[in-house]
């Protein structure tokens, strides 16, 4: 087993492919997302959200899209997979399998943060018109 590799044009690291120009999701992880069956219980929802949640920075409005699915994990809530859950499940899979390639930030250049706050908090960190990362979360009831 080789522990060191030098002069590589890209590196696979923790489910990402990192190169000088960009950061992308590792294709092997994308295949796992494509092949994921529709969840039939809370445990399967938890497992799916664990996988796709790791890549939330690749999906604009991730928390808004995932909300119907993540809400199934609430304590005391009965598991009922409705059409909206199925639709958002398919949208998440499609967006992750066609995820944008994120730019590698240049610390010497200016950053732009684009935000919105309609149903939650959302932002895109950008540089030179290219996305560095997305961030989003649903607002809690008390917020």
GROMACS .gro file of N, CA and C in nm, residues 5-131:
model
  381
    5UNK      N    1   0.206   0.991  -0.234
    5UNK     CA    2   0.211   1.010  -0.378
    5UNK      C    3   0.246   1.155  -0.403
    6UNK      N    4   0.339   1.178  -0.492
    6UNK     CA    5   0.384   1.314  -0.520
    6UNK      C    6   0.349   1.352  -0.663
    7UNK      N    7   0.340   1.482  -0.688
    7UNK     CA    8   0.318   1.538  -0.822
    7UNK      C    9   0.187   1.489  -0.884
    8UNK      N   10   0.080   1.484  -0.804
    8UNK     CA   11  -0.051   1.443  -0.852
    8UNK      C   12  -0.129   1.566  -0.898
    9UNK      N   13  -0.207   1.552  -1.003
    9UNK     CA   14  -0.288   1.665  -1.051
    9UNK      C   15  -0.419   1.677  -0.973
   10UNK      N   16  -0.460   1.567  -0.907
   10UNK     CA   17  -0.578   1.571  -0.822
   10UNK      C   18  -0.562   1.469  -0.710
   11UNK      N   19  -0.634   1.496  -0.600
   11UNK     CA   20  -0.627   1.409  -0.482
   11UNK      C   21  -0.768   1.374  -0.440
   12UNK      N   22  -0.792   1.247  -0.410
   12UNK     CA   23  -0.920   1.204  -0.354
   12UNK      C   24  -0.904   1.206  -0.203
   13UNK      N   25  -0.995   1.281  -0.137
   13UNK     CA   26  -0.983   1.297   0.008
   13UNK      C   27  -1.122   1.309   0.070
   14UNK      N   28  -1.155   1.215   0.157
   14UNK     CA   29  -1.281   1.216   0.231
   14UNK      C   30  -1.403   1.239   0.143
   15UNK      N   31  -1.411   1.169   0.030
   15UNK     CA   32  -1.527   1.178  -0.057
   15UNK      C   33  -1.527   1.294  -0.154
   16UNK      N   34  -1.416   1.367  -0.159
   16UNK     CA   35  -1.403   1.480  -0.251
   16UNK      C   36  -1.285   1.456  -0.345
   17UNK      N   37  -1.289   1.520  -0.460
   17UNK     CA   38  -1.175   1.520  -0.552
   17UNK      C   39  -1.127   1.665  -0.556
   18UNK      N   40  -1.005   1.685  -0.513
   18UNK     CA   41  -0.950   1.820  -0.502
   18UNK      C   42  -0.838   1.836  -0.603
   19UNK      N   43  -0.849   1.943  -0.682
   19UNK     CA   44  -0.743   1.976  -0.777
   19UNK      C   45  -0.710   2.123  -0.762
   20UNK      N   46  -0.616   2.170  -0.840
   20UNK     CA   47  -0.577   2.311  -0.833
   20UNK      C   48  -0.693   2.403  -0.871
   21UNK      N   49  -0.778   2.359  -0.962
   21UNK     CA   50  -0.886   2.443  -1.013
   21UNK      C   51  -1.017   2.429  -0.936
   22UNK      N   52  -1.045   2.311  -0.879
   22UNK     CA   53  -1.180   2.291  -0.825
   22UNK      C   54  -1.185   2.182  -0.719
   23UNK      N   55  -1.304   2.173  -0.658
   23UNK     CA   56  -1.337   2.067  -0.562
   23UNK      C   57  -1.467   2.005  -0.610
   24UNK      N   58  -1.471   1.872  -0.621
   24UNK     CA   59  -1.589   1.803  -0.670
   24UNK      C   60  -1.618   1.681  -0.583
   25UNK      N   61  -1.739   1.628  -0.594
   25UNK     CA   62  -1.774   1.506  -0.523
   25UNK      C   63  -1.710   1.387  -0.594
   26UNK      N   64  -1.654   1.295  -0.516
   26UNK     CA   65  -1.594   1.173  -0.570
   26UNK      C   66  -1.702   1.093  -0.642
   27UNK      N   67  -1.676   1.051  -0.765
   27UNK     CA   68  -1.774   0.979  -0.848
   27UNK      C   69  -1.824   0.850  -0.781
   28UNK      N   70  -1.742   0.785  -0.701
   28UNK     CA   71  -1.788   0.662  -0.635
   28UNK      C   72  -1.899   0.692  -0.534
   29UNK      N   73  -1.893   0.807  -0.470
   29UNK     CA   74  -1.998   0.848  -0.377
   29UNK      C   75  -2.126   0.884  -0.452
   30UNK      N   76  -2.111   0.944  -0.568
   30UNK     CA   77  -2.227   0.978  -0.650
   30UNK      C   78  -2.302   0.852  -0.689
   31UNK      N   79  -2.231   0.746  -0.722
   31UNK     CA   80  -2.297   0.620  -0.758
   31UNK      C   81  -2.375   0.565  -0.640
   32UNK      N   82  -2.322   0.577  -0.521
   32UNK     CA   83  -2.394   0.531  -0.401
   32UNK      C   84  -2.523   0.609  -0.383
   33UNK      N   85  -2.521   0.739  -0.411
   33UNK     CA   86  -2.640   0.823  -0.400
   33UNK      C   87  -2.743   0.783  -0.506
   34UNK      N   88  -2.697   0.762  -0.630
   34UNK     CA   89  -2.787   0.722  -0.739
   34UNK      C   90  -2.857   0.590  -0.705
   35UNK      N   91  -2.784   0.496  -0.649
   35UNK     CA   92  -2.837   0.362  -0.621
   35UNK      C   93  -2.919   0.355  -0.492
   36UNK      N   94  -2.925   0.462  -0.414
   36UNK     CA   95  -2.992   0.458  -0.284
   36UNK      C   96  -3.143   0.438  -0.304
   37UNK      N   97  -3.200   0.335  -0.241
   37UNK     CA   98  -3.344   0.311  -0.255
   37UNK      C   99  -3.426   0.408  -0.169
   38UNK      N  100  -3.552   0.422  -0.199
   38UNK     CA  101  -3.642   0.507  -0.121
   38UNK      C  102  -3.645   0.456   0.023
   39UNK      N  103  -3.621   0.543   0.120
   39UNK     CA  104  -3.625   0.502   0.261
   39UNK      C  105  -3.764   0.451   0.301
   40UNK      N  106  -3.766   0.349   0.388
   40UNK     CA  107  -3.892   0.293   0.434
   40UNK      C  108  -3.910   0.308   0.585
   41UNK      N  109  -3.809   0.365   0.654
   41UNK     CA  110  -3.821   0.388   0.798
   41UNK      C  111  -3.725   0.500   0.839
   42UNK      N  112  -3.734   0.541   0.963
   42UNK     CA  113  -3.654   0.653   1.013
   42UNK      C  114  -3.504   0.622   1.006
   43UNK      N  115  -3.466   0.500   1.035
   43UNK     CA  116  -3.325   0.462   1.029
   43UNK      C  117  -3.267   0.480   0.889
   44UNK      N  118  -3.342   0.442   0.788
   44UNK     CA  119  -3.297   0.457   0.650
   44UNK      C  120  -3.292   0.605   0.610
   45UNK      N  121  -3.386   0.685   0.660
   45UNK     CA  122  -3.381   0.830   0.635
   45UNK      C  123  -3.255   0.887   0.698
   46UNK      N  124  -3.227   0.846   0.820
   46UNK     CA  125  -3.108   0.894   0.891
   46UNK      C  126  -2.981   0.859   0.814
   47UNK      N  127  -2.972   0.737   0.763
   47UNK     CA  128  -2.854   0.695   0.687
   47UNK      C  129  -2.839   0.775   0.558
   48UNK      N  130  -2.950   0.793   0.486
   48UNK     CA  131  -2.945   0.871   0.361
   48UNK      C  132  -2.905   1.014   0.389
   49UNK      N  133  -2.967   1.077   0.488
   49UNK     CA  134  -2.935   1.216   0.519
   49UNK      C  135  -2.792   1.230   0.569
   50UNK      N  136  -2.739   1.129   0.633
   50UNK     CA  137  -2.599   1.131   0.675
   50UNK      C  138  -2.506   1.138   0.555
   51UNK      N  139  -2.537   1.060   0.452
   51UNK     CA  140  -2.455   1.061   0.331
   51UNK      C  141  -2.469   1.192   0.255
   52UNK      N  142  -2.593   1.230   0.223
   52UNK     CA  143  -2.611   1.349   0.141
   52UNK      C  144  -2.584   1.478   0.219
   53UNK      N  145  -2.608   1.476   0.349
   53UNK     CA  146  -2.581   1.594   0.431
   53UNK      C  147  -2.434   1.631   0.432
   54UNK      N  148  -2.348   1.531   0.418
   54UNK     CA  149  -2.205   1.556   0.413
   54UNK      C  150  -2.169   1.646   0.294
   55UNK      N  151  -2.249   1.640   0.188
   55UNK     CA  152  -2.222   1.717   0.067
   55UNK      C  153  -2.314   1.839   0.052
   56UNK      N  154  -2.372   1.885   0.162
   56UNK     CA  155  -2.468   1.996   0.154
   56UNK      C  156  -2.410   2.122   0.092
   57UNK      N  157  -2.281   2.141   0.098
   57UNK     CA  158  -2.220   2.263   0.042
   57UNK      C  159  -2.223   2.266  -0.111
   58UNK      N  160  -2.259   2.155  -0.173
   58UNK     CA  161  -2.269   2.149  -0.318
   58UNK      C  162  -2.410   2.182  -0.369
   59UNK      N  163  -2.507   2.192  -0.278
   59UNK     CA  164  -2.647   2.207  -0.319
   59UNK      C  165  -2.705   2.338  -0.266
   60UNK      N  166  -2.744   2.423  -0.357
   60UNK     CA  167  -2.809   2.547  -0.318
   60UNK      C  168  -2.946   2.513  -0.258
   61UNK      N  169  -2.981   2.577  -0.148
   61UNK     CA  170  -3.108   2.556  -0.077
   61UNK      C  171  -3.123   2.413  -0.024
   62UNK      N  172  -3.013   2.352   0.015
   62UNK     CA  173  -3.015   2.214   0.062
   62UNK      C  174  -3.116   2.193   0.173
   63UNK      N  175  -3.114   2.278   0.276
   63UNK     CA  176  -3.202   2.255   0.391
   63UNK      C  177  -3.349   2.269   0.354
   64UNK      N  178  -3.382   2.360   0.263
   64UNK     CA  179  -3.521   2.376   0.220
   64UNK      C  180  -3.568   2.251   0.146
   65UNK      N  181  -3.483   2.199   0.058
   65UNK     CA  182  -3.519   2.079  -0.018
   65UNK      C  183  -3.530   1.958   0.075
   66UNK      N  184  -3.438   1.946   0.169
   66UNK     CA  185  -3.433   1.829   0.256
   66UNK      C  186  -3.535   1.833   0.370
   67UNK      N  187  -3.595   1.948   0.397
   67UNK     CA  188  -3.683   1.963   0.513
   67UNK      C  189  -3.793   1.857   0.524
   68UNK      N  190  -3.870   1.827   0.418
   68UNK     CA  191  -3.974   1.724   0.434
   68UNK      C  192  -3.917   1.588   0.475
   69UNK      N  193  -3.796   1.560   0.434
   69UNK     CA  194  -3.733   1.432   0.467
   69UNK      C  195  -3.676   1.436   0.608
   70UNK      N  196  -3.603   1.542   0.640
   70UNK     CA  197  -3.542   1.552   0.773
   70UNK      C  198  -3.648   1.562   0.883
   71UNK      N  199  -3.763   1.619   0.851
   71UNK     CA  200  -3.868   1.631   0.953
   71UNK      C  201  -3.921   1.494   0.995
   72UNK      N  202  -3.901   1.391   0.913
   72UNK     CA  203  -3.943   1.256   0.948
   72UNK      C  204  -3.861   1.198   1.063
   73UNK      N  205  -3.747   1.260   1.094
   73UNK     CA  206  -3.659   1.211   1.199
   73UNK      C  207  -3.693   1.269   1.336
   74UNK      N  208  -3.791   1.359   1.341
   74UNK     CA  209  -3.828   1.420   1.469
   74UNK      C  210  -3.879   1.316   1.567
   75UNK      N  211  -3.842   1.335   1.692
   75UNK     CA  212  -3.886   1.245   1.798
   75UNK      C  213  -4.037   1.250   1.810
   76UNK      N  214  -4.099   1.136   1.817
   76UNK     CA  215  -4.242   1.127   1.835
   76UNK      C  216  -4.325   1.144   1.708
   77UNK      N  217  -4.260   1.172   1.595
   77UNK     CA  218  -4.334   1.188   1.469
   77UNK      C  219  -4.345   1.051   1.402
   78UNK      N  220  -4.466   1.020   1.355
   78UNK     CA  221  -4.491   0.895   1.285
   78UNK      C  222  -4.428   0.901   1.146
   79UNK      N  223  -4.365   0.792   1.104
   79UNK     CA  224  -4.301   0.787   0.973
   79UNK      C  225  -4.407   0.766   0.866
   80UNK      N  226  -4.425   0.869   0.782
   80UNK     CA  227  -4.517   0.859   0.668
   80UNK      C  228  -4.445   0.923   0.549
   81UNK      N  229  -4.407   0.840   0.454
   81UNK     CA  230  -4.336   0.886   0.334
   81UNK      C  231  -4.441   0.932   0.232
   82UNK      N  232  -4.457   1.064   0.221
   82UNK     CA  233  -4.559   1.120   0.132
   82UNK      C  234  -4.496   1.158  -0.002
   83UNK      N  235  -4.580   1.198  -0.097
   83UNK     CA  236  -4.532   1.235  -0.230
   83UNK      C  237  -4.428   1.346  -0.226
   84UNK      N  238  -4.447   1.444  -0.137
   84UNK     CA  239  -4.350   1.554  -0.126
   84UNK      C  240  -4.213   1.501  -0.084
   85UNK      N  241  -4.210   1.403   0.007
   85UNK     CA  242  -4.083   1.342   0.048
   85UNK      C  243  -4.016   1.275  -0.072
   86UNK      N  244  -4.095   1.200  -0.149
   86UNK     CA  245  -4.040   1.132  -0.267
   86UNK      C  246  -3.986   1.232  -0.368
   87UNK      N  247  -4.060   1.340  -0.390
   87UNK     CA  248  -4.017   1.442  -0.486
   87UNK      C  249  -3.885   1.506  -0.441
   88UNK      N  250  -3.877   1.544  -0.313
   88UNK     CA  251  -3.755   1.607  -0.262
   88UNK      C  252  -3.639   1.507  -0.258
   89UNK      N  253  -3.668   1.381  -0.229
   89UNK     CA  254  -3.567   1.275  -0.231
   89UNK      C  255  -3.504   1.267  -0.371
   90UNK      N  256  -3.587   1.267  -0.473
   90UNK     CA  257  -3.538   1.261  -0.612
   90UNK      C  258  -3.464   1.389  -0.650
   91UNK      N  259  -3.512   1.504  -0.604
   91UNK     CA  260  -3.444   1.630  -0.633
   91UNK      C  261  -3.306   1.632  -0.568
   92UNK      N  262  -3.297   1.588  -0.443
   92UNK     CA  263  -3.167   1.583  -0.376
   92UNK      C  264  -3.071   1.491  -0.450
   93UNK      N  265  -3.118   1.374  -0.488
   93UNK     CA  266  -3.032   1.281  -0.561
   93UNK      C  267  -2.986   1.342  -0.693
   94UNK      N  268  -3.079   1.407  -0.764
   94UNK     CA  269  -3.044   1.467  -0.894
   94UNK      C  270  -2.944   1.581  -0.876
   95UNK      N  271  -2.967   1.666  -0.777
   95UNK     CA  272  -2.876   1.779  -0.756
   95UNK      C  273  -2.739   1.734  -0.711
   96UNK      N  274  -2.733   1.629  -0.632
   96UNK     CA  275  -2.603   1.580  -0.588
   96UNK      C  276  -2.529   1.506  -0.698
   97UNK      N  277  -2.601   1.436  -0.784
   97UNK     CA  278  -2.534   1.364  -0.891
   97UNK      C  279  -2.494   1.458  -1.005
   98UNK      N  280  -2.551   1.577  -1.007
   98UNK     CA  281  -2.512   1.680  -1.104
   98UNK      C  282  -2.460   1.803  -1.031
   99UNK      N  283  -2.395   1.780  -0.919
   99UNK     CA  284  -2.350   1.891  -0.833
   99UNK      C  285  -2.251   1.979  -0.906
  100UNK      N  286  -2.259   2.109  -0.878
  100UNK     CA  287  -2.162   2.198  -0.940
  100UNK      C  288  -2.022   2.170  -0.888
  101UNK      N  289  -1.927   2.204  -0.967
  101UNK     CA  290  -1.789   2.193  -0.925
  101UNK      C  291  -1.756   2.324  -0.854
  102UNK      N  292  -1.713   2.311  -0.730
  102UNK     CA  293  -1.685   2.429  -0.650
  102UNK      C  294  -1.544   2.480  -0.676
  103UNK      N  295  -1.530   2.612  -0.676
  103UNK     CA  296  -1.400   2.674  -0.700
  103UNK      C  297  -1.314   2.664  -0.575
  104UNK      N  298  -1.185   2.658  -0.594
  104UNK     CA  299  -1.090   2.664  -0.484
  104UNK      C  300  -1.069   2.812  -0.452
  105UNK      N  301  -1.092   2.852  -0.327
  105UNK     CA  302  -1.079   2.994  -0.296
  105UNK      C  303  -0.935   3.044  -0.303
  106UNK      N  304  -0.921   3.169  -0.344
  106UNK     CA  305  -0.792   3.237  -0.344
  106UNK      C  306  -0.795   3.337  -0.229
  107UNK      N  307  -0.718   3.315  -0.123
  107UNK     CA  308  -0.725   3.402  -0.006
  107UNK      C  309  -0.684   3.547  -0.035
  108UNK      N  310  -0.621   3.571  -0.147
  108UNK     CA  311  -0.578   3.707  -0.181
  108UNK      C  312  -0.684   3.786  -0.258
  109UNK      N  313  -0.790   3.717  -0.304
  109UNK     CA  314  -0.898   3.782  -0.379
  109UNK      C  315  -1.016   3.812  -0.288
  110UNK      N  316  -1.104   3.902  -0.333
  110UNK     CA  317  -1.223   3.937  -0.258
  110UNK      C  318  -1.327   3.826  -0.266
  111UNK      N  319  -1.406   3.813  -0.160
  111UNK     CA  320  -1.517   3.718  -0.154
  111UNK      C  321  -1.647   3.796  -0.161
  112UNK      N  322  -1.752   3.731  -0.213
  112UNK     CA  323  -1.886   3.787  -0.216
  112UNK      C  324  -1.977   3.685  -0.149
  113UNK      N  325  -2.062   3.733  -0.057
  113UNK     CA  326  -2.159   3.646   0.008
  113UNK      C  327  -2.298   3.689  -0.038
  114UNK      N  328  -2.369   3.597  -0.104
  114UNK     CA  329  -2.506   3.622  -0.149
  114UNK      C  330  -2.599   3.549  -0.052
  115UNK      N  331  -2.699   3.620   0.002
  115UNK     CA  332  -2.786   3.560   0.103
  115UNK      C  333  -2.932   3.574   0.067
  116UNK      N  334  -3.014   3.489   0.132
  116UNK     CA  335  -3.159   3.505   0.128
  116UNK      C  336  -3.213   3.453   0.261
  117UNK      N  337  -3.334   3.489   0.293
  117UNK     CA  338  -3.392   3.443   0.419
  117UNK      C  339  -3.543   3.433   0.409
  118UNK      N  340  -3.592   3.365   0.306
  118UNK     CA  341  -3.737   3.351   0.289
  118UNK      C  342  -3.795   3.248   0.387
  119UNK      N  343  -3.756   3.123   0.375
  119UNK     CA  344  -3.806   3.017   0.463
  119UNK      C  345  -3.700   2.971   0.562
  120UNK      N  346  -3.580   3.020   0.545
  120UNK     CA  347  -3.469   2.981   0.629
  120UNK      C  348  -3.355   3.076   0.599
  121UNK      N  349  -3.236   3.033   0.632
  121UNK     CA  350  -3.118   3.113   0.604
  121UNK      C  351  -3.038   3.043   0.496
  122UNK      N  352  -3.003   3.115   0.391
  122UNK     CA  353  -2.927   3.057   0.283
  122UNK      C  354  -2.820   3.154   0.236
  123UNK      N  355  -2.708   3.100   0.192
  123UNK     CA  356  -2.600   3.185   0.144
  123UNK      C  357  -2.515   3.108   0.044
  124UNK      N  358  -2.451   3.185  -0.042
  124UNK     CA  359  -2.351   3.129  -0.134
  124UNK      C  360  -2.226   3.214  -0.118
  125UNK      N  361  -2.115   3.149  -0.093
  125UNK     CA  362  -1.986   3.215  -0.087
  125UNK      C  363  -1.926   3.207  -0.226
  126UNK      N  364  -1.896   3.324  -0.284
  126UNK     CA  365  -1.850   3.327  -0.422
  126UNK      C  366  -1.721   3.409  -0.434
  127UNK      N  367  -1.652   3.382  -0.543
  127UNK     CA  368  -1.530   3.455  -0.575
  127UNK      C  369  -1.516   3.456  -0.727
  128UNK      N  370  -1.501   3.574  -0.783
  128UNK     CA  371  -1.489   3.589  -0.929
  128UNK      C  372  -1.605   3.522  -1.004
  129UNK      N  373  -1.727   3.529  -0.948
  129UNK     CA  374  -1.844   3.472  -1.013
  129UNK      C  375  -1.855   3.321  -1.002
  130UNK      N  376  -1.766   3.257  -0.929
  130UNK     CA  377  -1.769   3.112  -0.911
  130UNK      C  378  -1.804   3.078  -0.767
  131UNK      N  379  -1.883   2.973  -0.748
  131UNK     CA  380  -1.926   2.933  -0.614
  131UNK      C  381  -1.814   2.859  -0.542
   0.00000   0.00000   0.00000
